[in-house]
mmCIF file of C-alpha atoms in Angstrom:
data_model
loop_
_atom_site.group_PDB
_atom_site.id
_atom_site.type_symbol
_atom_site.label_atom_id
_atom_site.label_comp_id
_atom_site.label_asym_id
_atom_site.label_seq_id
_atom_site.Cartn_x
_atom_site.Cartn_y
_atom_site.Cartn_z
ATOM 1 C CA GLU A 133 -0.064 0.201 0.025
ATOM 2 C CA ASP A 134 1.346 3.205 -1.132
ATOM 3 C CA GLN A 135 1.909 5.809 1.972
ATOM 4 C CA VAL A 136 2.846 9.496 2.122
ATOM 5 C CA THR A 137 3.634 11.230 5.419
ATOM 6 C CA GLN A 138 4.508 14.947 5.790
ATOM 7 C CA SER A 139 6.363 16.770 8.438
ATOM 8 C CA PRO A 140 5.923 18.752 10.669
ATOM 9 C CA GLU A 141 2.111 18.893 10.742
ATOM 10 C CA ALA A 142 2.278 22.500 11.464
ATOM 11 C CA LEU A 143 5.243 24.961 11.090
ATOM 12 C CA ARG A 144 5.423 28.644 12.270
ATOM 13 C CA LEU A 145 7.918 30.985 10.869
ATOM 14 C CA GLN A 146 8.769 34.638 11.234
ATOM 15 C CA GLU A 147 8.886 36.561 7.981
ATOM 16 C CA GLY A 148 12.350 36.004 6.418
ATOM 17 C CA GLU A 149 12.967 32.858 8.077
ATOM 18 C CA SER A 150 13.709 30.099 5.745
ATOM 19 C CA SER A 151 12.682 26.323 6.317
ATOM 20 C CA SER A 152 11.854 23.009 4.753
ATOM 21 C CA LEU A 153 8.783 21.047 4.855
ATOM 22 C CA ASN A 154 9.318 17.222 4.157
ATOM 23 C CA CYS A 155 7.293 14.575 2.383
ATOM 24 C CA SER A 156 8.162 11.005 2.843
ATOM 25 C CA TYR A 157 6.653 8.302 0.613
ATOM 26 C CA THR A 158 6.737 4.626 0.539
ATOM 27 C CA VAL A 159 5.439 3.249 -3.168
ATOM 28 C CA SER A 160 6.052 0.819 -5.568
ATOM 29 C CA GLY A 161 7.312 2.514 -8.867
ATOM 30 C CA LEU A 162 6.932 6.162 -8.414
ATOM 31 C CA ARG A 163 5.357 7.871 -11.539
ATOM 32 C CA GLY A 164 5.392 11.227 -10.026
ATOM 33 C CA LEU A 165 5.241 13.225 -6.871
ATOM 34 C CA PHE A 166 3.158 16.660 -6.828
ATOM 35 C CA TRP A 167 3.188 19.616 -4.566
ATOM 36 C CA TYR A 168 0.244 21.463 -4.154
ATOM 37 C CA ARG A 169 -0.805 24.801 -2.009
ATOM 38 C CA GLN A 170 -4.494 25.121 -0.362
ATOM 39 C CA ASP A 171 -5.826 28.187 1.307
ATOM 40 C CA PRO A 172 -8.422 27.978 3.917
ATOM 41 C CA GLY A 173 -11.923 27.116 2.316
ATOM 42 C CA LYS A 174 -10.581 26.568 -1.237
ATOM 43 C CA GLY A 175 -9.150 23.792 -3.577
ATOM 44 C CA PRO A 176 -5.528 22.857 -4.000
ATOM 45 C CA GLU A 177 -3.594 24.872 -6.448
ATOM 46 C CA PHE A 178 -0.804 23.021 -8.233
ATOM 47 C CA LEU A 179 2.649 23.977 -7.654
ATOM 48 C CA PHE A 180 5.297 21.219 -8.722
ATOM 49 C CA THR A 181 5.683 17.845 -10.286
ATOM 50 C CA LEU A 182 8.760 15.874 -9.798
ATOM 51 C CA TYR A 183 9.602 12.633 -11.461
ATOM 52 C CA SER A 184 12.847 11.224 -10.653
ATOM 53 C CA ALA A 185 15.322 11.333 -7.829
ATOM 54 C CA GLY A 186 17.789 14.408 -8.222
ATOM 55 C CA GLU A 187 15.294 16.613 -9.839
ATOM 56 C CA GLU A 188 14.665 20.281 -8.474
ATOM 57 C CA LYS A 189 11.950 22.794 -9.456
ATOM 58 C CA GLU A 190 11.935 26.362 -8.267
ATOM 59 C CA LYS A 191 9.075 28.911 -8.516
ATOM 60 C CA GLU A 192 9.446 32.399 -6.555
ATOM 61 C CA ARG A 193 10.434 31.467 -2.975
ATOM 62 C CA LEU A 194 9.685 27.753 -3.125
ATOM 63 C CA LYS A 195 12.023 25.039 -4.529
ATOM 64 C CA ALA A 196 10.889 21.374 -4.540
ATOM 65 C CA THR A 197 13.559 18.503 -4.497
ATOM 66 C CA LEU A 198 13.211 14.776 -4.593
ATOM 67 C CA THR A 199 15.006 11.547 -3.502
ATOM 68 C CA LYS A 200 14.398 8.140 -3.713
ATOM 69 C CA LYS A 201 12.419 8.308 -0.383
ATOM 70 C CA GLU A 202 11.408 11.723 0.166
ATOM 71 C CA SER A 203 10.560 15.040 -0.905
ATOM 72 C CA PHE A 204 11.590 18.839 0.474
ATOM 73 C CA LEU A 205 9.685 21.776 -0.280
ATOM 74 C CA HIS A 206 12.190 24.547 0.822
ATOM 75 C CA ILE A 207 10.887 28.110 1.427
ATOM 76 C CA THR A 208 13.413 31.059 1.270
ATOM 77 C CA ALA A 209 12.585 34.271 2.937
ATOM 78 C CA PRO A 210 9.114 33.387 3.307
ATOM 79 C CA LYS A 211 6.243 36.200 3.434
ATOM 80 C CA PRO A 212 3.181 36.025 5.151
ATOM 81 C CA GLU A 213 1.013 35.532 1.883
ATOM 82 C CA ASP A 214 3.170 32.160 1.547
ATOM 83 C CA SER A 215 0.863 31.016 4.539
ATOM 84 C CA ALA A 216 -1.240 28.023 3.522
ATOM 85 C CA THR A 217 -1.408 24.130 3.732
ATOM 86 C CA TYR A 218 0.979 22.233 1.836
ATOM 87 C CA LEU A 219 -0.151 19.073 0.194
ATOM 88 C CA CYS A 220 2.200 16.447 -1.180
ATOM 89 C CA ALA A 221 0.918 13.416 -3.324
ATOM 90 C CA VAL A 222 2.039 10.717 -5.089
ATOM 91 C CA GLY A 223 1.305 8.490 -8.249
ATOM 92 C CA ALA A 224 2.586 5.345 -8.220
ATOM 93 C CA GLY A 225 2.754 1.968 -10.179
ATOM 94 C CA GLY A 226 0.318 0.184 -7.602
ATOM 95 C CA THR A 227 -2.345 2.389 -8.401
ATOM 96 C CA SER A 228 -4.495 3.340 -11.685
ATOM 97 C CA TYR A 229 -2.985 6.215 -13.594
ATOM 98 C CA GLY A 230 -4.161 9.442 -12.086
ATOM 99 C CA LYS A 231 -5.152 7.769 -8.765
ATOM 100 C CA LEU A 232 -2.921 9.948 -6.456
ATOM 101 C CA THR A 233 -2.163 9.402 -2.733
ATOM 102 C CA PHE A 234 -1.924 12.351 -0.390
ATOM 103 C CA GLY A 235 -0.336 13.255 2.672
ATOM 104 C CA GLN A 236 -2.227 15.171 5.460
ATOM 105 C CA GLY A 237 -0.515 18.194 4.875
ATOM 106 C CA THR A 238 1.635 20.940 6.511
ATOM 107 C CA ILE A 239 -0.069 24.032 7.734
ATOM 108 C CA LEU A 240 2.523 26.894 7.400
ATOM 109 C CA THR A 241 1.861 30.082 9.230
ATOM 110 C CA VAL A 242 4.424 33.051 8.374
ATOM 111 C CA HIS A 243 4.198 35.858 10.714
ATOM 112 C CA PRO A 244 5.207 39.387 9.777
ATOM 113 C CA ASP B 1238 -11.349 31.191 -18.240
ATOM 114 C CA GLY B 1239 -11.089 27.421 -18.148
ATOM 115 C CA GLY B 1240 -11.525 25.680 -15.050
ATOM 116 C CA ILE B 1241 -13.721 23.494 -12.438
ATOM 117 C CA THR B 1242 -16.908 24.903 -10.972
ATOM 118 C CA GLN B 1243 -18.212 23.140 -8.015
ATOM 119 C CA SER B 1244 -21.664 23.973 -6.228
ATOM 120 C CA PRO B 1245 -22.911 24.744 -3.773
ATOM 121 C CA LYS B 1246 -20.216 26.140 -1.781
ATOM 122 C CA TYR B 1247 -22.179 25.223 1.427
ATOM 123 C CA LEU B 1248 -24.507 22.383 1.733
ATOM 124 C CA PHE B 1249 -26.676 21.238 4.738
ATOM 125 C CA ARG B 1250 -28.055 17.607 5.026
ATOM 126 C CA LYS B 1251 -31.019 16.506 7.106
ATOM 127 C CA GLU B 1252 -30.814 12.879 8.573
ATOM 128 C CA GLY B 1253 -32.272 10.415 6.022
ATOM 129 C CA GLN B 1254 -31.713 12.645 3.067
ATOM 130 C CA ASN B 1255 -29.816 12.359 -0.336
ATOM 131 C CA VAL B 1256 -27.864 15.408 -1.357
ATOM 132 C CA THR B 1257 -26.158 15.948 -4.826
ATOM 133 C CA LEU B 1258 -23.098 17.886 -5.405
ATOM 134 C CA SER B 1259 -22.422 19.421 -8.693
ATOM 135 C CA CYS B 1260 -19.013 19.445 -10.412
ATOM 136 C CA GLU B 1261 -18.548 21.068 -14.030
ATOM 137 C CA GLN B 1262 -14.982 21.415 -15.930
ATOM 138 C CA ASN B 1263 -14.485 23.311 -19.239
ATOM 139 C CA LEU B 1264 -10.795 22.198 -19.560
ATOM 140 C CA ASN B 1265 -11.783 19.377 -21.955
ATOM 141 C CA HIS B 1266 -10.231 16.871 -19.639
ATOM 142 C CA ASP B 1267 -11.244 13.237 -19.725
ATOM 143 C CA ALA B 1268 -10.714 12.179 -16.303
ATOM 144 C CA MET B 1269 -12.514 13.508 -13.126
ATOM 145 C CA TYR B 1270 -12.294 12.772 -9.333
ATOM 146 C CA TRP B 1271 -14.043 13.256 -6.230
ATOM 147 C CA TYR B 1272 -11.977 13.719 -3.084
ATOM 148 C CA ARG B 1273 -13.046 14.057 0.531
ATOM 149 C CA GLN B 1274 -10.932 16.335 3.029
ATOM 150 C CA ASP B 1275 -11.315 16.024 6.922
ATOM 151 C CA PRO B 1276 -9.274 17.990 9.299
ATOM 152 C CA GLY B 1277 -5.971 16.566 10.019
ATOM 153 C CA GLN B 1278 -6.257 13.876 7.079
ATOM 154 C CA GLY B 1279 -5.139 13.788 3.585
ATOM 155 C CA LEU B 1280 -7.486 13.742 0.631
ATOM 156 C CA ARG B 1281 -9.108 10.414 0.089
ATOM 157 C CA LEU B 1282 -10.644 9.288 -3.021
ATOM 158 C CA ILE B 1283 -14.035 8.740 -3.324
ATOM 159 C CA TYR B 1284 -14.942 8.024 -7.157
ATOM 160 C CA TYR B 1285 -13.027 8.776 -10.282
ATOM 161 C CA SER B 1286 -13.851 8.490 -14.016
ATOM 162 C CA GLN B 1287 -11.630 8.357 -16.914
ATOM 163 C CA ILE B 1288 -14.003 8.461 -19.617
ATOM 164 C CA VAL B 1289 -17.635 9.186 -20.000
ATOM 165 C CA ASN B 1290 -20.167 6.647 -18.859
ATOM 166 C CA ASP B 1291 -17.401 4.649 -17.112
ATOM 167 C CA PHE B 1292 -16.232 5.399 -13.208
ATOM 168 C CA GLN B 1293 -14.522 3.439 -10.556
ATOM 169 C CA LYS B 1294 -14.810 3.129 -6.848
ATOM 170 C CA GLY B 1295 -11.782 5.012 -4.777
ATOM 171 C CA ASP B 1296 -10.824 4.191 -1.385
ATOM 172 C CA ILE B 1297 -13.910 5.423 0.524
ATOM 173 C CA ALA B 1298 -17.204 4.873 -2.021
ATOM 174 C CA GLU B 1299 -19.537 3.374 0.615
ATOM 175 C CA GLY B 1300 -22.513 5.567 1.073
ATOM 176 C CA TYR B 1301 -21.759 7.686 -2.309
ATOM 177 C CA SER B 1302 -22.944 7.416 -6.015
ATOM 178 C CA VAL B 1303 -21.640 9.156 -9.104
ATOM 179 C CA SER B 1304 -22.502 9.501 -12.883
ATOM 180 C CA ARG B 1305 -20.603 10.612 -15.942
ATOM 181 C CA GLU B 1306 -23.202 11.162 -18.728
ATOM 182 C CA LYS B 1307 -21.320 14.105 -20.071
ATOM 183 C CA LYS B 1308 -17.506 14.736 -20.464
ATOM 184 C CA GLU B 1309 -18.216 18.028 -18.599
ATOM 185 C CA SER B 1310 -19.965 16.908 -15.594
ATOM 186 C CA PHE B 1311 -19.416 14.555 -12.878
ATOM 187 C CA PRO B 1312 -22.133 15.051 -10.184
ATOM 188 C CA LEU B 1313 -21.742 13.182 -6.636
ATOM 189 C CA THR B 1314 -24.552 11.996 -4.371
ATOM 190 C CA VAL B 1315 -24.196 11.530 -0.651
ATOM 191 C CA THR B 1316 -26.809 9.079 0.266
ATOM 192 C CA SER B 1317 -28.278 8.506 3.720
ATOM 193 C CA ALA B 1318 -26.055 5.381 3.724
ATOM 194 C CA GLN B 1319 -23.102 7.810 4.411
ATOM 195 C CA LYS B 1320 -23.450 8.114 8.320
ATOM 196 C CA ASN B 1321 -20.675 10.632 8.584
ATOM 197 C CA PRO B 1322 -20.837 12.962 5.759
ATOM 198 C CA THR B 1323 -19.578 16.067 7.266
ATOM 199 C CA ALA B 1324 -16.322 17.025 5.333
ATOM 200 C CA PHE B 1325 -15.113 19.446 2.543
ATOM 201 C CA TYR B 1326 -15.699 17.830 -0.620
ATOM 202 C CA LEU B 1327 -13.349 18.586 -3.682
ATOM 203 C CA CYS B 1328 -13.656 17.744 -7.614
ATOM 204 C CA ALA B 1329 -10.627 17.336 -9.663
ATOM 205 C CA SER B 1330 -9.838 16.849 -13.303
ATOM 206 C CA SER B 1331 -6.998 15.723 -15.288
ATOM 207 C CA ASP B 1332 -5.706 15.441 -19.129
ATOM 208 C CA SER B 1333 -5.070 11.836 -19.203
ATOM 209 C CA ARG B 1334 -3.157 12.377 -22.509
ATOM 210 C CA GLY B 1335 0.692 11.590 -22.136
ATOM 211 C CA ASN B 1336 1.961 11.051 -18.667
ATOM 212 C CA ASN B 1337 -0.170 13.900 -17.095
ATOM 213 C CA GLU B 1338 -1.499 13.069 -13.737
ATOM 214 C CA LYS B 1339 -1.431 16.728 -12.390
ATOM 215 C CA LEU B 1340 -4.888 17.476 -11.152
ATOM 216 C CA PHE B 1341 -6.758 20.529 -11.217
ATOM 217 C CA PHE B 1342 -9.147 21.148 -8.484
ATOM 218 C CA GLY B 1343 -12.511 23.290 -8.039
ATOM 219 C CA SER B 1344 -13.139 25.532 -4.905
ATOM 220 C CA GLY B 1345 -14.779 22.745 -2.883
ATOM 221 C CA THR B 1346 -18.278 22.377 -1.117
ATOM 222 C CA GLN B 1347 -18.548 22.230 2.597
ATOM 223 C CA LEU B 1348 -21.128 19.567 3.508
ATOM 224 C CA SER B 1349 -22.648 19.680 7.207
ATOM 225 C CA VAL B 1350 -25.197 17.692 8.831
ATOM 226 C CA LEU B 1351 -28.010 19.379 10.441
#
């Protein structure tokens, strides 16, 4: 059974204080790892897809990296508007195409 | 603008009542999905459909039903058999062409029990 675990459950940062969110996964044959951002009361918004170990992608203050067992979402000099829940999900060979397994999310709060 | 529209934003269900959540997309995507989100838990898949007139059960399908009569529409019915329906429901779609499993989500429906 595919498993995705995100840590920490919640993270509080001061504006400008860089940090990382972790997504650990156990799957049979990774097809892709996805990061989403979700604001309260809204649907998740796509951030990145990573396909193979060593791959990195960046968008503004966010950088996602991937190893064979985990992914990190690095947040550099965060701003209050980066406050949201960040979700990690995987598509794996043991499941039907398009059927993703999600982690429980990390709630990020950035204080001014 | 292309996207996914879910309605209503808020829905209240009385005991013993069936309710239907609407999901419409104009992205021309073949695949559509329904997820349930509970506080502190990951999104859990209820049903998914990869083509019109076909759909499959996800991990938590009991107490729910769906139909896929049109490419654009994938309504979800929460039946009276679902004993704990209070949750945030998310509809999503994906372009199944190529190796693209990226999901596009709607804005969600919050269902509560009266």
